[in-house]
Coordinates of C-alpha atoms in Angstrom, one line a residue:
X1 CA -26.4 -14.3 11.6
X2 CA -27.3 -14.0 7.9
X3 CA -24.7 -14.4 5.1
X4 CA -23.6 -11.5 3.6
X5 CA -24.1 -10.8 0.0
X6 CA -20.7 -9.7 -2.6
X7 CA -22.6 -7.0 -3.4
X8 CA -23.0 -5.5 -0.2
X9 CA -19.8 -6.8 0.8
X10 CA -18.2 -4.6 -2.5
X11 CA -21.2 -1.9 -1.4
X12 CA -19.3 -1.5 1.9
X13 CA -16.0 -1.1 0.9
X14 CA -16.3 1.5 -1.7
X15 CA -18.8 3.3 1.3
X16 CA -15.8 3.1 3.6
X17 CA -13.1 4.4 1.5
X18 CA -15.3 7.1 -0.1
X19 CA -15.7 8.3 3.9
X20 CA -12.2 7.6 5.4
X21 CA -13.3 4.9 7.6
X22 CA -10.5 2.3 8.1
X23 CA -12.5 -0.9 9.3
X24 CA -15.9 -2.7 9.0
X25 CA -17.1 -5.9 10.3
X26 CA -18.9 -8.6 8.1
X27 CA -19.5 -11.5 10.9
X28 CA -18.4 -11.3 14.8
X29 CA -14.7 -12.2 13.3
X30 CA -14.6 -10.8 10.3
X31 CA -12.6 -7.4 9.5
X32 CA -12.5 -5.6 6.9
X33 CA -10.1 -2.8 5.9
X34 CA -10.3 0.4 4.1
X35 CA -6.7 1.6 4.4
X36 CA -7.3 5.0 2.4
X37 CA -4.5 7.5 2.7
X38 CA -7.6 9.9 4.9
X39 CA -8.4 6.6 6.9
X40 CA -4.2 6.2 7.9
X41 CA -3.5 9.1 9.2
X42 CA -4.5 11.1 13.0
X43 CA -4.3 8.9 16.0
X44 CA -6.6 5.9 15.0
X45 CA -3.1 3.5 15.1
X46 CA -1.7 5.5 17.7
X47 CA -0.2 3.3 21.0
X48 CA -2.8 5.7 23.1
X49 CA -5.5 4.0 20.5
X50 CA -4.3 0.8 21.9
X51 CA -4.3 1.6 25.6
X52 CA -8.2 2.8 25.0
X53 CA -9.4 -0.7 23.0
X54 CA -7.0 -2.6 25.2
X55 CA -9.4 -1.2 28.4
X56 CA -12.3 -1.1 26.4
X57 CA -12.2 -5.0 24.8
X58 CA -10.3 -6.3 27.9
X59 CA -10.4 -5.0 30.8
X60 CA -14.4 -3.6 31.8
X61 CA -15.9 -7.1 32.1
X62 CA -19.3 -5.3 31.1
X63 CA -17.8 -4.5 28.0
X64 CA -20.1 -1.5 28.1
X65 CA -17.6 1.0 26.4
X66 CA -16.6 -0.6 23.4
X67 CA -20.0 -0.2 22.7
X68 CA -19.1 3.4 21.8
X69 CA -16.3 2.5 19.7
X70 CA -15.8 1.8 16.4
X71 CA -14.5 -1.7 14.6
X72 CA -10.9 -2.1 14.2
X73 CA -7.6 -4.5 14.5
X74 CA -7.3 -3.8 17.8
X75 CA -10.5 -4.6 19.0
X76 CA -9.6 -7.7 16.9
X77 CA -7.0 -8.7 18.6
X78 CA -8.5 -7.8 22.0
X79 CA -10.7 -10.3 21.3
X80 CA -8.9 -13.0 20.1
X81 CA -6.1 -11.8 23.6
X82 CA -9.4 -12.4 25.9
X83 CA -10.0 -16.4 24.2
X84 CA -7.2 -17.2 25.0
X85 CA -6.4 -16.3 28.6
X86 CA -10.2 -17.2 30.0
X87 CA -10.8 -19.6 27.6
X88 CA -7.3 -20.9 27.4
X89 CA -7.5 -21.3 24.0
X90 CA -5.2 -21.1 21.0
X91 CA -6.0 -17.8 19.0
X92 CA -5.3 -17.8 14.7
X93 CA -5.6 -14.6 12.5
X94 CA -5.6 -14.9 9.5
X95 CA -4.4 -11.9 7.4
X96 CA -4.7 -11.8 3.6
X97 CA -5.2 -9.6 0.5
X98 CA -4.1 -8.5 -2.7
X99 CA 0.0 -7.2 -3.1
X100 CA 0.2 -3.9 -1.5
X101 CA -3.2 -4.0 0.2
X102 CA -1.5 -3.4 3.9
X103 CA -1.3 -7.4 5.6
X104 CA 1.9 -6.5 6.3
X105 CA 1.6 -3.0 8.3
X106 CA -1.5 -4.8 9.8
X107 CA 0.9 -7.6 10.9
X108 CA 2.8 -5.1 12.7
X109 CA -0.1 -4.0 14.4
X110 CA -1.3 -6.9 15.6
X111 CA 1.7 -7.2 17.4
X112 CA 2.0 -3.7 18.8
X113 CA -1.2 -4.4 20.2
X114 CA -1.0 -8.0 22.0
X115 CA 2.3 -6.3 23.3
X116 CA 0.5 -3.1 24.6
X117 CA -2.4 -5.8 26.0
X118 CA 0.6 -8.1 27.7
X119 CA 2.2 -5.2 29.5
X120 CA -1.3 -4.9 31.2
X121 CA -1.2 -7.9 32.6
X122 CA 1.1 -6.4 35.3
X123 CA 4.1 -7.0 34.6
X124 CA 6.5 -5.1 32.7
X125 CA 7.9 -5.9 29.0
X126 CA 10.0 -9.3 28.6
X127 CA 12.8 -9.2 26.4
X128 CA 10.8 -11.5 23.8
X129 CA 8.6 -8.2 23.8
X130 CA 11.5 -6.1 23.3
X131 CA 12.8 -8.6 20.3
X132 CA 9.1 -8.8 18.6
X133 CA 9.3 -5.2 17.8
X134 CA 12.4 -5.6 15.6
X135 CA 11.5 -8.9 14.6
X136 CA 9.4 -7.2 11.8
X137 CA 13.0 -4.5 10.5
X138 CA 15.3 -8.6 9.8
X139 CA 11.8 -10.2 7.7
X140 CA 11.1 -7.2 5.7
X141 CA 15.0 -6.6 4.5
X142 CA 14.9 -9.8 3.3
X143 CA 11.7 -10.6 2.2
X144 CA 10.0 -7.3 0.9
X145 CA 10.6 -5.5 -2.4
X146 CA 9.4 -3.1 -4.5
X147 CA 7.3 -4.7 -7.6
X148 CA 4.9 -2.6 -9.9
X149 CA 2.2 -2.3 -7.7
X150 CA 4.0 -1.7 -3.9
X151 CA 7.0 0.0 -3.2
X152 CA 7.4 -2.5 0.2
X153 CA 5.6 -5.4 -0.7
X154 CA 6.6 -8.8 1.5
X155 CA 7.7 -11.6 -1.1
X156 CA 7.4 -14.6 0.8
X157 CA 4.0 -16.0 3.2
X158 CA 5.1 -15.0 6.8
X159 CA 3.8 -17.9 9.5
X160 CA 3.5 -15.5 13.3
X161 CA 3.7 -17.4 16.0
X162 CA 3.4 -15.7 20.1
X163 CA 3.9 -18.3 22.7
X164 CA 2.0 -17.0 26.4
X165 CA 2.8 -18.4 30.2
X166 CA -0.5 -18.8 32.0
X167 CA -0.1 -15.2 33.7
X168 CA -0.8 -13.9 30.0
X169 CA 3.1 -12.3 29.8
X170 CA 4.6 -13.0 26.2
X171 CA 7.1 -15.8 26.7
X172 CA 8.4 -16.1 23.1
X173 CA 7.8 -15.6 20.0
X174 CA 8.9 -17.3 16.0
X175 CA 8.4 -15.9 12.7
X176 CA 8.3 -18.7 9.6
X177 CA 8.7 -17.5 6.7
X178 CA 7.6 -19.4 3.3
X179 CA 6.9 -19.9 -0.2
X180 CA 10.0 -16.6 -0.6
X181 CA 10.5 -15.7 -3.9
X182 CA 13.9 -16.5 -4.0
X183 CA 13.8 -16.5 -8.7
X184 CA 13.8 -12.7 -7.3
X185 CA 17.3 -12.6 -6.9
X186 CA 18.3 -13.7 -10.4
X187 CA 15.0 -13.2 -12.1
X188 CA 12.8 -10.3 -11.9
X189 CA 10.4 -9.0 -13.8
X190 CA 11.6 -6.1 -15.8
X191 CA 10.0 -2.7 -13.6
X192 CA 10.3 -4.5 -10.1
X193 CA 13.6 -5.0 -7.9
X194 CA 16.0 -7.8 -6.1
X195 CA 15.3 -7.9 -2.2
X196 CA 15.7 -4.8 0.4
X197 CA 18.8 -6.5 1.8
X198 CA 20.7 -6.0 -1.5
X199 CA 20.0 -2.3 -1.5
X200 CA 20.3 -1.4 2.6
X201 CA 24.2 -3.4 2.0
X202 CA 25.0 -1.3 -1.3
X203 CA 24.4 2.0 -0.1
X204 CA 24.2 1.3 4.0
X205 CA 27.7 -0.4 4.3
X206 CA 30.7 1.3 5.8
X207 CA 33.6 2.7 4.1
X208 CA 35.5 0.0 5.4
X209 CA 33.1 -2.3 4.0
X210 CA 32.5 -1.4 0.6
X211 CA 36.6 -1.4 0.1
X212 CA 36.6 -4.8 1.3
X213 CA 33.3 -6.1 -0.6
X214 CA 34.9 -4.8 -3.9
X215 CA 31.9 -2.2 -4.3
X216 CA 33.6 0.2 -6.9
X217 CA 31.8 2.4 -9.5
X218 CA 30.4 4.4 -6.8
X219 CA 28.0 2.1 -5.5
X220 CA 25.8 2.3 -8.3
X221 CA 23.2 -0.4 -9.2
X222 CA 23.3 -0.4 -12.1
X223 CA 26.8 -2.1 -12.1
X224 CA 24.6 -5.2 -10.3
X225 CA 23.9 -6.9 -13.0
X226 CA 21.2 -8.5 -9.8
X227 CA 20.7 -4.8 -8.7
X228 CA 20.0 -3.1 -11.8
X229 CA 16.0 -2.6 -12.4
X230 CA 14.9 -3.1 -16.4
X231 CA 12.7 -0.7 -17.4
X232 CA 8.9 -2.5 -17.6
X233 CA 7.0 -2.7 -20.7
X234 CA 4.0 -0.3 -21.1
X235 CA 1.4 -2.9 -22.3
X236 CA 2.8 -4.4 -18.4
X237 CA 2.1 -1.9 -16.2
X238 CA -1.4 -1.8 -14.0
X239 CA -3.2 1.2 -15.5
X240 CA -3.7 2.0 -12.4
X241 CA -0.4 1.8 -11.1
X242 CA 2.0 5.0 -11.9
X243 CA 6.0 4.5 -11.7
X244 CA 7.1 4.3 -8.4
X245 CA 10.3 6.0 -7.9
X246 CA 13.4 3.7 -5.9
X247 CA 13.8 4.7 -2.3
X248 CA 16.6 7.3 -1.7
X249 CA 20.1 6.2 -1.0
X250 CA 19.6 8.1 1.9
X251 CA 16.6 6.0 2.8
X252 CA 18.7 2.5 2.2
X253 CA 21.5 3.3 3.7
X254 CA 19.4 4.2 7.7
X255 CA 17.3 1.5 7.1
X256 CA 21.2 -0.6 6.9
X257 CA 21.4 1.0 10.7
X258 CA 17.7 0.0 11.9
X259 CA 18.6 -4.1 10.3
X260 CA 22.0 -3.6 12.7
X261 CA 20.3 -2.7 15.9
X262 CA 17.8 -5.1 15.5
X263 CA 19.9 -7.8 14.7
X264 CA 21.7 -7.0 17.6
X265 CA 18.9 -7.3 19.2
X266 CA 17.7 -10.7 18.3
X267 CA 21.0 -12.0 19.2
X268 CA 23.1 -12.2 16.2
X269 CA 26.3 -10.5 17.5
X270 CA 28.4 -8.4 14.4
X271 CA 31.0 -11.0 13.6
X272 CA 27.8 -13.2 12.9
X273 CA 26.0 -9.8 10.9
X274 CA 29.7 -9.7 8.6
X275 CA 29.3 -13.2 7.5
X276 CA 26.0 -12.4 6.7
X277 CA 26.6 -9.9 4.7
X278 CA 29.6 -11.1 3.3
X279 CA 27.5 -13.9 1.4
X280 CA 25.1 -11.1 0.2
X281 CA 28.2 -8.9 -1.4
X282 CA 29.3 -12.8 -3.0
X283 CA 25.8 -13.5 -4.5
X284 CA 26.4 -9.8 -6.0
X285 CA 29.1 -10.7 -7.3
X286 CA 28.1 -13.9 -9.2
X287 CA 25.4 -12.4 -11.1
X288 CA 28.4 -10.7 -12.4
X289 CA 30.2 -13.5 -13.9
X290 CA 29.9 -13.7 -17.8
X291 CA 30.2 -17.4 -19.6
X292 CA 31.4 -18.3 -22.8
X293 CA 31.3 -21.5 -24.1
X294 CA 34.6 -23.8 -23.0
X295 CA 37.6 -24.2 -26.2
X296 CA 36.5 -27.9 -26.5
X297 CA 33.2 -26.6 -27.9
X298 CA 31.8 -29.0 -24.9
X299 CA 28.0 -29.0 -24.3
X300 CA 28.5 -30.1 -20.5
X301 CA 30.8 -27.0 -19.0
X302 CA 31.2 -23.5 -20.0
X303 CA 33.9 -21.1 -19.5
X304 CA 34.6 -18.1 -16.7
X305 CA 35.1 -15.2 -18.7
X306 CA 35.8 -12.9 -16.0
X307 CA 37.2 -15.4 -13.1
X308 CA 38.0 -12.3 -11.0
X309 CA 34.4 -12.1 -10.3
X310 CA 34.1 -15.6 -8.8
X311 CA 37.8 -15.4 -7.3
X312 CA 36.0 -12.1 -4.9
X313 CA 32.3 -14.5 -4.5
X314 CA 34.9 -17.4 -3.5
X315 CA 36.9 -15.6 -0.6
X316 CA 33.8 -14.1 0.8
X317 CA 31.9 -18.0 0.6
X318 CA 34.8 -19.4 1.8
X319 CA 35.3 -22.2 -0.1
X320 CA 38.2 -22.2 -2.6
X321 CA 37.3 -20.4 -6.7
X322 CA 38.3 -23.6 -8.6
X323 CA 35.6 -25.3 -7.1
X324 CA 32.8 -22.4 -6.7
X325 CA 34.3 -21.9 -11.3
X326 CA 33.8 -26.0 -12.0
X327 CA 29.8 -25.9 -9.8
X328 CA 28.8 -23.0 -12.0
X329 CA 29.7 -23.8 -15.1
X330 CA 30.1 -27.8 -15.4
X331 CA 26.7 -29.6 -15.5
X332 CA 25.9 -32.2 -13.8
X333 CA 23.3 -35.3 -13.2
X334 CA 22.6 -37.3 -10.7
X335 CA 22.1 -41.2 -12.3
X336 CA 20.8 -43.6 -9.8
X337 CA 23.9 -42.9 -6.8
X338 CA 26.9 -42.0 -9.1
X339 CA 27.3 -37.8 -9.9

């Protein structure tokens, strides 16, 4: 195949974007997505569209029906599934793009289409397929956050693997996050927010949970230092980016309900969920701890100014408050085998 130049690819992107064409191919295995708002509307990404591409690109052996179809991620997935079933070869789909370009949404479409193809293999949905539909909600809660460019940017790389048996049915799946922006919990870029799950917890917990976790001050985000959003300097905001509004309290409450459902479907019971959320509450309270110099002016230690926050965090973590305070306020170093 002749090699495409940068100018040719750029021109094709502009033309597709202007005409609301969602995809075009560079090579047989490279698909470029141009997800303008008009292109994302309509039935192009519906379950019915998935069935159409499944029938045309996998079940129609002479492939005559696919000639009338436009390039689509469903077509790419069907090709990968075809090679998997008929050539017995493992397949890899790589999603690459800048923040906010739609990689996470495309990953959901890939998963959905794999489920459509596996269901057409002559068997009703397996438990693994049913759970796959909910894994995304868990990953989104714990790895996505609002940035200057995107309201729901995934702040980690994701290796997603789907296993099939010899008959093409989904037998298992796993998601392995890597490169998570852990620093975002304690030190965010001005104008950006921490991971979504903290806001779900604050606005979507029950009244009994809020009381037990000491979510006071009417559940105001500004009361928790790790959740408060600092206004960015004007020079930090790209010219093409407007001020992104924070999602509403009702939205976060709804997403918390969705997260509980997803965790339950994936086998995490209510008691385990409560323990997970309790750890998150402990992190939120730890962010409110203030420190001052030790009375002896020692450079190796500090003193918590509001020990009640440490007491709460220690209770939620199940550790002695004194040990937690010492770990947070005393500087330690490992020299050889000595601490």
